[in-house]
mmCIF file of C-alpha atoms in Angstrom:
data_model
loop_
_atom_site.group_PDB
_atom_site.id
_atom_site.type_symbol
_atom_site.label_atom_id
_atom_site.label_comp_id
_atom_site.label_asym_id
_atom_site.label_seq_id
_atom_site.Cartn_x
_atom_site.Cartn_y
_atom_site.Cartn_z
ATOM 1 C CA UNK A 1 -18.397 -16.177 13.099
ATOM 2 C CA UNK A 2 -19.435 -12.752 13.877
ATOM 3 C CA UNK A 3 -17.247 -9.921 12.584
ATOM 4 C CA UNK A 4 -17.347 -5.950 12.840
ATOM 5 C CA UNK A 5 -15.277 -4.054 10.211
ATOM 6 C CA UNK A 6 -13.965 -1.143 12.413
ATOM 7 C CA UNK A 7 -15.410 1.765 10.606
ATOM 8 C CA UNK A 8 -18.521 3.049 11.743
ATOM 9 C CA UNK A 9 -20.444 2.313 8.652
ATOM 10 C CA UNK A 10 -20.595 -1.647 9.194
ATOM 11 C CA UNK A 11 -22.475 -3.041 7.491
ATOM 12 C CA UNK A 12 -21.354 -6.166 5.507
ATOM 13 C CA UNK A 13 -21.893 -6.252 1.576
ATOM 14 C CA UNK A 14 -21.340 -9.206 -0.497
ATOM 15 C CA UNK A 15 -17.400 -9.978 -1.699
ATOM 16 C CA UNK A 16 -18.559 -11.915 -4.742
ATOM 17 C CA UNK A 17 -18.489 -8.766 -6.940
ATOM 18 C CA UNK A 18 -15.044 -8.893 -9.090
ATOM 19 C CA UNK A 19 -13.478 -5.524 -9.818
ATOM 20 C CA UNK A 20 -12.390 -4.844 -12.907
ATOM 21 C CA UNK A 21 -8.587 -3.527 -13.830
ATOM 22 C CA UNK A 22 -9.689 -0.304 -15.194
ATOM 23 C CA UNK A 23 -10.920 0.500 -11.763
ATOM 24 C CA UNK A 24 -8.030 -0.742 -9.881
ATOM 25 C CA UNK A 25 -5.596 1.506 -11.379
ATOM 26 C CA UNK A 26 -7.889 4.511 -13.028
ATOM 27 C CA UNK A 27 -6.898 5.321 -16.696
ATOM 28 C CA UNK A 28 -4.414 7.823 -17.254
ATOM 29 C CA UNK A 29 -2.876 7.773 -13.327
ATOM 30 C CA UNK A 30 0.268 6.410 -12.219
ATOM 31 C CA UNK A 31 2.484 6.928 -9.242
ATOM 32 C CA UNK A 32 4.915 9.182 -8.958
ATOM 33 C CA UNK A 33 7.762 8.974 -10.950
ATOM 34 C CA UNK A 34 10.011 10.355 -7.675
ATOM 35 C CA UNK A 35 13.205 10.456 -9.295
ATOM 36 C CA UNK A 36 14.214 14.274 -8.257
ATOM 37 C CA UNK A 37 12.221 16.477 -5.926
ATOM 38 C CA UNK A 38 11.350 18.941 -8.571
ATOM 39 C CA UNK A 39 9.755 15.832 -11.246
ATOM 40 C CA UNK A 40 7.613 14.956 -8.015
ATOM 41 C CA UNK A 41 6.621 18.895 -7.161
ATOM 42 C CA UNK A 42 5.077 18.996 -10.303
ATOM 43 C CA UNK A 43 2.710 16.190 -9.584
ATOM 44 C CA UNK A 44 1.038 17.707 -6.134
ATOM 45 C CA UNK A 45 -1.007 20.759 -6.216
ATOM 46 C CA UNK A 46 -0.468 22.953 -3.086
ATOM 47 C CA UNK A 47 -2.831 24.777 -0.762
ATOM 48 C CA UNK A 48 -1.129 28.220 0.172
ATOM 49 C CA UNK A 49 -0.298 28.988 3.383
ATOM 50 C CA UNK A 50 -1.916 32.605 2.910
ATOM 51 C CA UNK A 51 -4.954 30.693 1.367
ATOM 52 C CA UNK A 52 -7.385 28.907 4.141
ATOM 53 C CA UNK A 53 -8.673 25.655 3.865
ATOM 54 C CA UNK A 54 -12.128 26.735 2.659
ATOM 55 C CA UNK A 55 -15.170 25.014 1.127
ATOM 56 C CA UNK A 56 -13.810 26.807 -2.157
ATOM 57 C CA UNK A 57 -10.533 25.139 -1.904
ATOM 58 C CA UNK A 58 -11.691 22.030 -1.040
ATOM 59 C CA UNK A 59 -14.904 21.632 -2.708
ATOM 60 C CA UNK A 60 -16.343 20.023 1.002
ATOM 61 C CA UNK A 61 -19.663 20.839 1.565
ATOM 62 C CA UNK A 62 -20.125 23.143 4.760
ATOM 63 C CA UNK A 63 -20.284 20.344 7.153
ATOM 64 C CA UNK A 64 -17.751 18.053 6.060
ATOM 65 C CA UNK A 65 -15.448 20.813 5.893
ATOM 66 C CA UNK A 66 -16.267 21.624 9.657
ATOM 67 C CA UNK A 67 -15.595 18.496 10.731
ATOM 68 C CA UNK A 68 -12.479 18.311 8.931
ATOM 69 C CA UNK A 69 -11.825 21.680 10.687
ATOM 70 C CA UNK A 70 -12.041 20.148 14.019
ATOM 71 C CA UNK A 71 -10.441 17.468 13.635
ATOM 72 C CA UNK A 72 -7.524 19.575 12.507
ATOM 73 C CA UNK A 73 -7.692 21.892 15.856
ATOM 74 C CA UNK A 74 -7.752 18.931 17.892
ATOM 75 C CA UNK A 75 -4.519 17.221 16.087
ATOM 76 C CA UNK A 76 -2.981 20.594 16.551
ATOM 77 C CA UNK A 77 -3.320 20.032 19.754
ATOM 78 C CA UNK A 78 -3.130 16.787 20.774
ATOM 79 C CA UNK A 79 0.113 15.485 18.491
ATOM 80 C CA UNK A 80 2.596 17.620 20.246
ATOM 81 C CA UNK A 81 1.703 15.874 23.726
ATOM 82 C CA UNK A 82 1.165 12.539 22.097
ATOM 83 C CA UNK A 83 4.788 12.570 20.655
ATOM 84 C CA UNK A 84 6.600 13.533 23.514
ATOM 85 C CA UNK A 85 5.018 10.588 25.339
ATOM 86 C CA UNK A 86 6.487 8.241 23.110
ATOM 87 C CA UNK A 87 10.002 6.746 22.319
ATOM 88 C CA UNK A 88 11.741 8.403 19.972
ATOM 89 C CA UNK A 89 12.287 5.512 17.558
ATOM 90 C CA UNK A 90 8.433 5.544 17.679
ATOM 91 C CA UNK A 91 7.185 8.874 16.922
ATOM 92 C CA UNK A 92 7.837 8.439 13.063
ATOM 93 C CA UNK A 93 5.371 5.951 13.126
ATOM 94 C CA UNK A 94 2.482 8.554 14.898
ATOM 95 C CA UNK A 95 4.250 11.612 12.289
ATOM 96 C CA UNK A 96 2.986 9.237 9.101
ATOM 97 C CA UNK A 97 -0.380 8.217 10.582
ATOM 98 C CA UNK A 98 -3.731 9.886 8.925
ATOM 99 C CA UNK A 99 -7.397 10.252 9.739
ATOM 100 C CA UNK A 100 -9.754 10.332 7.047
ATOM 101 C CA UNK A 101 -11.896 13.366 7.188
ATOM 102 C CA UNK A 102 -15.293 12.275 7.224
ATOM 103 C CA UNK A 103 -17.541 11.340 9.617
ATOM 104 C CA UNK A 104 -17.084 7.370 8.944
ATOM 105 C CA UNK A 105 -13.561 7.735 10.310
ATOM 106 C CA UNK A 106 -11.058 5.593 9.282
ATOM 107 C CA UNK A 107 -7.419 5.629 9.641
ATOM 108 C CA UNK A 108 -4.420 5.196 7.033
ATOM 109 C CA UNK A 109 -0.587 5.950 6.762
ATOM 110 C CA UNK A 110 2.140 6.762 4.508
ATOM 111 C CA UNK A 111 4.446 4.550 3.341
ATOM 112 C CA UNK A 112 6.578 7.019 1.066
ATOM 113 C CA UNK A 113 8.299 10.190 1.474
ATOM 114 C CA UNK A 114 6.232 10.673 -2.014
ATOM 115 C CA UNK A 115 2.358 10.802 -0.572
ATOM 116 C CA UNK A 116 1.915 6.811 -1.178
ATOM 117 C CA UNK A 117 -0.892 5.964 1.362
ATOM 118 C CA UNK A 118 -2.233 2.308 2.674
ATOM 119 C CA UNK A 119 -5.346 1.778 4.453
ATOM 120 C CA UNK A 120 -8.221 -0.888 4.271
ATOM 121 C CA UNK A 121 -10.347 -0.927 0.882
ATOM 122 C CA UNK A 122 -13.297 -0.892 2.751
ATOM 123 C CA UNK A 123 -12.336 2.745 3.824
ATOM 124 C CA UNK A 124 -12.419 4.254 0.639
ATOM 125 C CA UNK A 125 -15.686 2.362 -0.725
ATOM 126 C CA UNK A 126 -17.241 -0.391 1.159
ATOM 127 C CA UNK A 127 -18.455 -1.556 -2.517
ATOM 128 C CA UNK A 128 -16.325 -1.898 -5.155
ATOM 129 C CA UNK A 129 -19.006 -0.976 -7.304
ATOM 130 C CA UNK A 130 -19.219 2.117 -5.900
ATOM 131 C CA UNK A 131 -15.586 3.315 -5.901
ATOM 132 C CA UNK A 132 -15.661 5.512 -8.448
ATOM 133 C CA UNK A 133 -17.957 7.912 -6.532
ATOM 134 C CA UNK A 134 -15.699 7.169 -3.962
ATOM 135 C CA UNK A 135 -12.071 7.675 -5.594
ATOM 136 C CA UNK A 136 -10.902 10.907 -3.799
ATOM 137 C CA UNK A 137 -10.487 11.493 -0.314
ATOM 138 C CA UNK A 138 -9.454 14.231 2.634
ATOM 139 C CA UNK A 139 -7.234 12.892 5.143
ATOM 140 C CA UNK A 140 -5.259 14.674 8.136
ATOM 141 C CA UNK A 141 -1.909 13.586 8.609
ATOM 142 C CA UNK A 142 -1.193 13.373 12.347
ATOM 143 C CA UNK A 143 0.036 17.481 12.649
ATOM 144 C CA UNK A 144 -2.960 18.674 11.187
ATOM 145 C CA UNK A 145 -1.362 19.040 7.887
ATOM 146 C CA UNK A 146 -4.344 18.294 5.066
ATOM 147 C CA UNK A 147 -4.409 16.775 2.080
ATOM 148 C CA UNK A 148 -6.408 15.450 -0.886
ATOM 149 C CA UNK A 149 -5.660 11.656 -2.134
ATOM 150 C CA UNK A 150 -6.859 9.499 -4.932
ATOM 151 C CA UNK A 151 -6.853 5.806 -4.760
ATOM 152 C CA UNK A 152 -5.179 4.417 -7.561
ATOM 153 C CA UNK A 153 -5.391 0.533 -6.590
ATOM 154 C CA UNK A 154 -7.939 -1.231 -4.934
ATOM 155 C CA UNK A 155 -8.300 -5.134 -3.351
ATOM 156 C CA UNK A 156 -11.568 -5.687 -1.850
ATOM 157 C CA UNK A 157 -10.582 -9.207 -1.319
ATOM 158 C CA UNK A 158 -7.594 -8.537 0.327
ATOM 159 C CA UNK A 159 -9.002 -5.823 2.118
ATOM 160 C CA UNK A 160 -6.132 -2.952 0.984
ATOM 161 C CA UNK A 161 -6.105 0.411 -0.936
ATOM 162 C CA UNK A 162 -2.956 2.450 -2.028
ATOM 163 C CA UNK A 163 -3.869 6.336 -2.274
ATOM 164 C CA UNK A 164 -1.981 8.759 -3.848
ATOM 165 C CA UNK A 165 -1.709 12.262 -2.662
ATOM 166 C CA UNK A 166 -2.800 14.662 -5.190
ATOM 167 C CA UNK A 167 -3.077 17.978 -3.281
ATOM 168 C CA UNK A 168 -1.753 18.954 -0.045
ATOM 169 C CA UNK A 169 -1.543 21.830 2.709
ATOM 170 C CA UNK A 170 1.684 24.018 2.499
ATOM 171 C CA UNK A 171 3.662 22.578 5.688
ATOM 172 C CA UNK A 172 4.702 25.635 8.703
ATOM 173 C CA UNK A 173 5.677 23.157 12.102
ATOM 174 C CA UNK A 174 6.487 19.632 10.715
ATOM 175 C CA UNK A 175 6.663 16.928 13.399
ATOM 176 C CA UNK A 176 8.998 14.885 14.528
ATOM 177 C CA UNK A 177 10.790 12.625 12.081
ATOM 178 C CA UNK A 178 10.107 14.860 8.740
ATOM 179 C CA UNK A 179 12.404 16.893 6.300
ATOM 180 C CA UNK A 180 12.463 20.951 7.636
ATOM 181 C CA UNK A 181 14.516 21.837 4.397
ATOM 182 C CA UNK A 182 12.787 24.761 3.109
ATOM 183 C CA UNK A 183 11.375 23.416 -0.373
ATOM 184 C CA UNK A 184 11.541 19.731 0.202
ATOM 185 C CA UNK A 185 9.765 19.799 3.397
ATOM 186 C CA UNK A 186 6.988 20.751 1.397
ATOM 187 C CA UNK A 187 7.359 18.206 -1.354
ATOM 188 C CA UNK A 188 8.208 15.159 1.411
ATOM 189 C CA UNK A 189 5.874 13.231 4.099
ATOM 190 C CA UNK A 190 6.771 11.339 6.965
ATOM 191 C CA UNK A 191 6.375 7.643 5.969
ATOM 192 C CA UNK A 192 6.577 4.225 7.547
ATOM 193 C CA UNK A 193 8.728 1.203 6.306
ATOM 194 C CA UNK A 194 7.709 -2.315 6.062
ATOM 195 C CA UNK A 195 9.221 -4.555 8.243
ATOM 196 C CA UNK A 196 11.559 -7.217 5.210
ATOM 197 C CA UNK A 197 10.090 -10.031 7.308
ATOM 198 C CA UNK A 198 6.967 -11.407 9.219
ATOM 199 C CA UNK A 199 6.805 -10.761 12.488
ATOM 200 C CA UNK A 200 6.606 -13.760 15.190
ATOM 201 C CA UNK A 201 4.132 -14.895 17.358
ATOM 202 C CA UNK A 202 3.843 -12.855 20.541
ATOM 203 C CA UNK A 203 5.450 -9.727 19.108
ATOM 204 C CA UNK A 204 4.908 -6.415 20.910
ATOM 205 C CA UNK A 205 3.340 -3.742 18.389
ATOM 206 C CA UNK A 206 1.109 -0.577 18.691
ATOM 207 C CA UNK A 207 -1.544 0.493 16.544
ATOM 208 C CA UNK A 208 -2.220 4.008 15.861
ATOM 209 C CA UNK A 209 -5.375 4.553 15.222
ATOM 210 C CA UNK A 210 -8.436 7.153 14.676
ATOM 211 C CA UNK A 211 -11.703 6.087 16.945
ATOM 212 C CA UNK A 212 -14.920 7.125 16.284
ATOM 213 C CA UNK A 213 -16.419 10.519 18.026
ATOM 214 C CA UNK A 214 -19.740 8.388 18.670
ATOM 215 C CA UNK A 215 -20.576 5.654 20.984
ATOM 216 C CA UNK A 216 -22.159 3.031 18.449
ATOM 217 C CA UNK A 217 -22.617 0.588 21.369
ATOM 218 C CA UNK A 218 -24.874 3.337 23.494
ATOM 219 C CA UNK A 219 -28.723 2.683 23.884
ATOM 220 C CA UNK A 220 -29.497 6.183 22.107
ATOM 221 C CA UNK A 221 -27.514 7.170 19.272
ATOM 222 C CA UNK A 222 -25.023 11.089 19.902
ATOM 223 C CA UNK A 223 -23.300 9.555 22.911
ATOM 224 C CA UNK A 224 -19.673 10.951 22.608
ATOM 225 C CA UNK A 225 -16.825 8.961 23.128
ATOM 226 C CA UNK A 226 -14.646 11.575 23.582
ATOM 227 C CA UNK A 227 -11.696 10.056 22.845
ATOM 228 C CA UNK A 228 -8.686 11.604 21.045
ATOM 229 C CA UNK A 229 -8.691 12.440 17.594
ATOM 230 C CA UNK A 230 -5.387 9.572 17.538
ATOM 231 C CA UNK A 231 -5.144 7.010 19.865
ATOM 232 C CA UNK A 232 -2.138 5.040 20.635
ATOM 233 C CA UNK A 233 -2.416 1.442 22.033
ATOM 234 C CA UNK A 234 -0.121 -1.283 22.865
ATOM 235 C CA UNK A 235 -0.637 -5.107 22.103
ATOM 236 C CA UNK A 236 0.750 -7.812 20.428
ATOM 237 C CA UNK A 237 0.799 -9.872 17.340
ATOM 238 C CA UNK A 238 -1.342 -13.458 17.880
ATOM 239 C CA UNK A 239 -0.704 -14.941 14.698
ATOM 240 C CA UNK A 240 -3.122 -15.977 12.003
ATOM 241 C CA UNK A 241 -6.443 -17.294 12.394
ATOM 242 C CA UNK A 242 -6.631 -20.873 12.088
ATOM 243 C CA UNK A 243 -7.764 -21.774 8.625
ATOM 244 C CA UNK A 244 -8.074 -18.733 7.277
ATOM 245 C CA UNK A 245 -6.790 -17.681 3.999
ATOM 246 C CA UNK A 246 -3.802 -15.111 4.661
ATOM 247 C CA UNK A 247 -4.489 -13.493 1.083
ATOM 248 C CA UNK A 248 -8.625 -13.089 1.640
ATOM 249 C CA UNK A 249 -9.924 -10.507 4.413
ATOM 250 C CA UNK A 250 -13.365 -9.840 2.806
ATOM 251 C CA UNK A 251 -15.264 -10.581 5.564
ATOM 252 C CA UNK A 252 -12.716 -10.434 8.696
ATOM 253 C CA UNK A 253 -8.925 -9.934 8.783
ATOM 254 C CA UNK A 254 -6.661 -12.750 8.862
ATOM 255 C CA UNK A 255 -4.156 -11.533 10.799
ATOM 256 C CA UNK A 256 -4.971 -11.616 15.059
ATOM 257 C CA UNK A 257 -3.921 -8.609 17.900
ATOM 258 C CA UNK A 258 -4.792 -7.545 20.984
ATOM 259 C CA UNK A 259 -4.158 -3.855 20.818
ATOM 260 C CA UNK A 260 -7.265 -1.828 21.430
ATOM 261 C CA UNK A 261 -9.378 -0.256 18.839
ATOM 262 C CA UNK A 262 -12.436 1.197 18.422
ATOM 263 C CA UNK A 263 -14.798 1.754 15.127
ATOM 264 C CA UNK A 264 -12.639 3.965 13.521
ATOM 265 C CA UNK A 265 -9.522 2.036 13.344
ATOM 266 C CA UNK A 266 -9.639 0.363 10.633
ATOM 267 C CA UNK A 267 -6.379 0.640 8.275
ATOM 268 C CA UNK A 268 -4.435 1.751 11.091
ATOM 269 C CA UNK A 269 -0.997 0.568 11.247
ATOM 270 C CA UNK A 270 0.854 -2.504 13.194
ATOM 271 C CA UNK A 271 4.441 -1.460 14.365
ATOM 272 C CA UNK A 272 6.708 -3.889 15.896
ATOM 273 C CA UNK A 273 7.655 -2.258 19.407
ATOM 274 C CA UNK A 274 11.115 -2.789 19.365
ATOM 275 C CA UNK A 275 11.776 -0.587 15.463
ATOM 276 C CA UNK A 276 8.756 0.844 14.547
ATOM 277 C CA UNK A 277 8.460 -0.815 11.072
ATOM 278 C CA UNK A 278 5.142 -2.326 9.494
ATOM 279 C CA UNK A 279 3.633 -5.574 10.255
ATOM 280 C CA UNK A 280 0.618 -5.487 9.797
ATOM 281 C CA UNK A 281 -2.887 -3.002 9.490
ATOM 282 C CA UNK A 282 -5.819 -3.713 11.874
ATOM 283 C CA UNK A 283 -9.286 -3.915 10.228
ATOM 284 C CA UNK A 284 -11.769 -5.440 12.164
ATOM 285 C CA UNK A 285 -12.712 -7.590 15.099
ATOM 286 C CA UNK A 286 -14.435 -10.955 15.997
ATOM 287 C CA UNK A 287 -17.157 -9.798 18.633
ATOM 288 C CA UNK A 288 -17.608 -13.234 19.478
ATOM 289 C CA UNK A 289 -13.739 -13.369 21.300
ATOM 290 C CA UNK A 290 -13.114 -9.957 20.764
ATOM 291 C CA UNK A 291 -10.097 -10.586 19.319
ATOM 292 C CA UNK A 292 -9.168 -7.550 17.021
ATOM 293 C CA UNK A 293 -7.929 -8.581 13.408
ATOM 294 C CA UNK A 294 -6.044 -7.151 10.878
ATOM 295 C CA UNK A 295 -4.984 -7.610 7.119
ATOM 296 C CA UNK A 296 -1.481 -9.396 7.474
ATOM 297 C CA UNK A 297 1.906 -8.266 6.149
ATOM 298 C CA UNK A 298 1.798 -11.509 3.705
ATOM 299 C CA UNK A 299 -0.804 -9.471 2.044
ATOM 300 C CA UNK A 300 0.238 -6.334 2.251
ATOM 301 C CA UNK A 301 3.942 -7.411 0.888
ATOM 302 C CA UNK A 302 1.860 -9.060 -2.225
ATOM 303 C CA UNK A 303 -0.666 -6.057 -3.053
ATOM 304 C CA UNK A 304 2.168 -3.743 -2.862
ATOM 305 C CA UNK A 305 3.977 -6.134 -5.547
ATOM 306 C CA UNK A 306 1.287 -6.232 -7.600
ATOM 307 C CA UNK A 307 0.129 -2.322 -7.880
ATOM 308 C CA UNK A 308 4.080 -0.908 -7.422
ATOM 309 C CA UNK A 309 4.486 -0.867 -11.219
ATOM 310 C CA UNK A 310 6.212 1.276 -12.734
ATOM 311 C CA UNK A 311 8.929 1.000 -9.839
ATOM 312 C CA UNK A 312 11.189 -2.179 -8.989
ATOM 313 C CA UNK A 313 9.933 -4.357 -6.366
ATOM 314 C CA UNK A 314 12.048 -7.335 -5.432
ATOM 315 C CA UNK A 315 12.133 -10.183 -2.997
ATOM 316 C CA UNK A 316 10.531 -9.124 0.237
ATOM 317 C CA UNK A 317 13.750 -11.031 1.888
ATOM 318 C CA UNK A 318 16.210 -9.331 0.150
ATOM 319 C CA UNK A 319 15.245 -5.428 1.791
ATOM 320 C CA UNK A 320 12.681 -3.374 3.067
ATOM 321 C CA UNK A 321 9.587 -1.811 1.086
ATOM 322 C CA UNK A 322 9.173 2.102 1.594
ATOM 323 C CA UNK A 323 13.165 2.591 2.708
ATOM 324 C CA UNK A 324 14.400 4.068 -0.285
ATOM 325 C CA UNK A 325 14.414 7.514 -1.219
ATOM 326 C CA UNK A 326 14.694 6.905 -5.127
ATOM 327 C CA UNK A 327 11.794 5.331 -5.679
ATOM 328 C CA UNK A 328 7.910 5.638 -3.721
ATOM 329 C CA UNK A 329 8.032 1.560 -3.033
ATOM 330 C CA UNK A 330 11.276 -0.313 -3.571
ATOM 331 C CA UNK A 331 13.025 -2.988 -2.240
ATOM 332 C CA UNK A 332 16.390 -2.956 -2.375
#
């Protein structure tokens, strides 16, 4: 079977390699104990309003920090439009979505009102081996709003990465769906919830994700796609592959879609339609059907089990991850 992982680096390494626990969950990190707004101020560093995002700030050398630029100018832009467009129960969804910063692309989203972030592994390091390099990352949330996230757990077999956010961009317009209370809108980001069940065959969803500036599929490379910054598309859920391994997206996702995507997409979410909660997070594509695929909520429900310690995580059936407001994951 052939298989593209939808980032535009795609080129396949070897999933043998095992990672070790010390590098799933680095030593001394943990996330956010989110009690009280002022405990979880504490923990995120801000960029001041009066201070601009700068290669000093950032550390970004001179053209990644352009690029990041740009991307933020055309979110600016774009967002406003791109929300109106959509139903109201659905702009939340587009409010919590990110772009990575570099020129690789990639897409993730939060799933906290703390700064917990989910995209594909393979969007923070394509090797395990070389996540450490690899650890901290510059992501866009959907306004333009930038911040600085660390990943602090890390499946390659399951294809899934939690990031915290460590640093972010002192908030002045938030969107749609997001706190405008003085203080806490600063310490607060739009999030998505997980849907508290699997979604059924045939579902309607959208994906909301970041697409490549660059036509990879062009006879001579620079060919712009010009496409937005954040695309929104429409699909629906087609079920698992058959005989694939729900808990193992190494080398393509388990879960099936039809919503368009581009290189880029990867980690992008899968909203139901009808409520906007998480089903699923798209991840690659089978260029032989060109069916797109995605890392199933089966295995995002178990990853976010596994790496939610310290906080309470209960039967999947029993509530829904991501709806609380006491703790970053919980399900009540």
């Amino acid at each position: 079977m052939a298989t593209r992982r939808s980032t535009r680096n795609i080129s396949q390494k070897s999933s043998g390699l095992k990672l070790n626990t010390s590098a799933s969950t680095p030593q001394g990190s943990s996330l956010p104990q989110a009690s009280n707004a002022s405990n979880f101020h504490s923990q995120i560093s801000f960029l001041s309003s009066s201070t601009s995002i700068s290669a000093k700030s950032t550390g970004l050398p001179k053209r990644d920090l352009s690029l990041l630029l740009k991307k933020q100018r055309l979110l600016k832009t774009s967002t406003p439009q791109a929300l109106d467009a959509l139903d109201p129960h659905l702009r939340s969804a587009l409010s919590a979505t990110l772009v990575f910063a570099q020129s690789e692309a990639g897409t993730a989203f939060c799933i906290s009102f703390t700064g917990l972030l989910l995209t594909c592994s393979h969007c923070v390091s394509e090797d395990p081996s070389d996540l450490e390099e690899n650890r901290t990352k510059w992501l866009l949330f959907a306004s333009g709003r930038v911040v600085q996230a660390k990943c602090i757990a890390y499946d390659h077999i399951r294809d899934l990465a939690l990031l915290q956010i460590i640093s972010a961009e002192e908030r002045q317009n938030p969107l749609a769906g997001s706190s405008t209370n003085g203080e806490a809108s600063q310490i607060t980001f739009p999030f998505l919830t997980i849907s508290p069940i699997p979604p059924k065959k045939n579902t309607q969803i959208i994906c909301i994700g970041h697409p490549g500036d660059e036509d990879l599929e062009a006879s001579k490379p620079g060919v712009k796609t010009n496409y937005d910054v954040i695309h929104i598309s429409y699909g629906r859920y087609r079920g698992i592959a058959e005989g694939a391994d729900v808990q193992d997206n190494s080398e393509i996702g388990a879960l099936m879609h039809d919503s368009w995507t581009y290189w880029g997409h990867s980690g992008a979410p899968l909203c139901t339609k009808k409520d906007g909660l998480v089903v699923g997070m798209h991840s690659s594509w089978d260029d032989e059907t060109g069916m797109r695929r995605g890392v199933a909520w089966e295995a995002i429900t178990e990853f976010l089990k596994e790496h939610g310690d310290p906080h309470v995580i209960q039967g999947i059936g029993d509530g829904v991850v991501g709806s609380s407001k006491e703790t970053p994951i919980l399900v009540e």
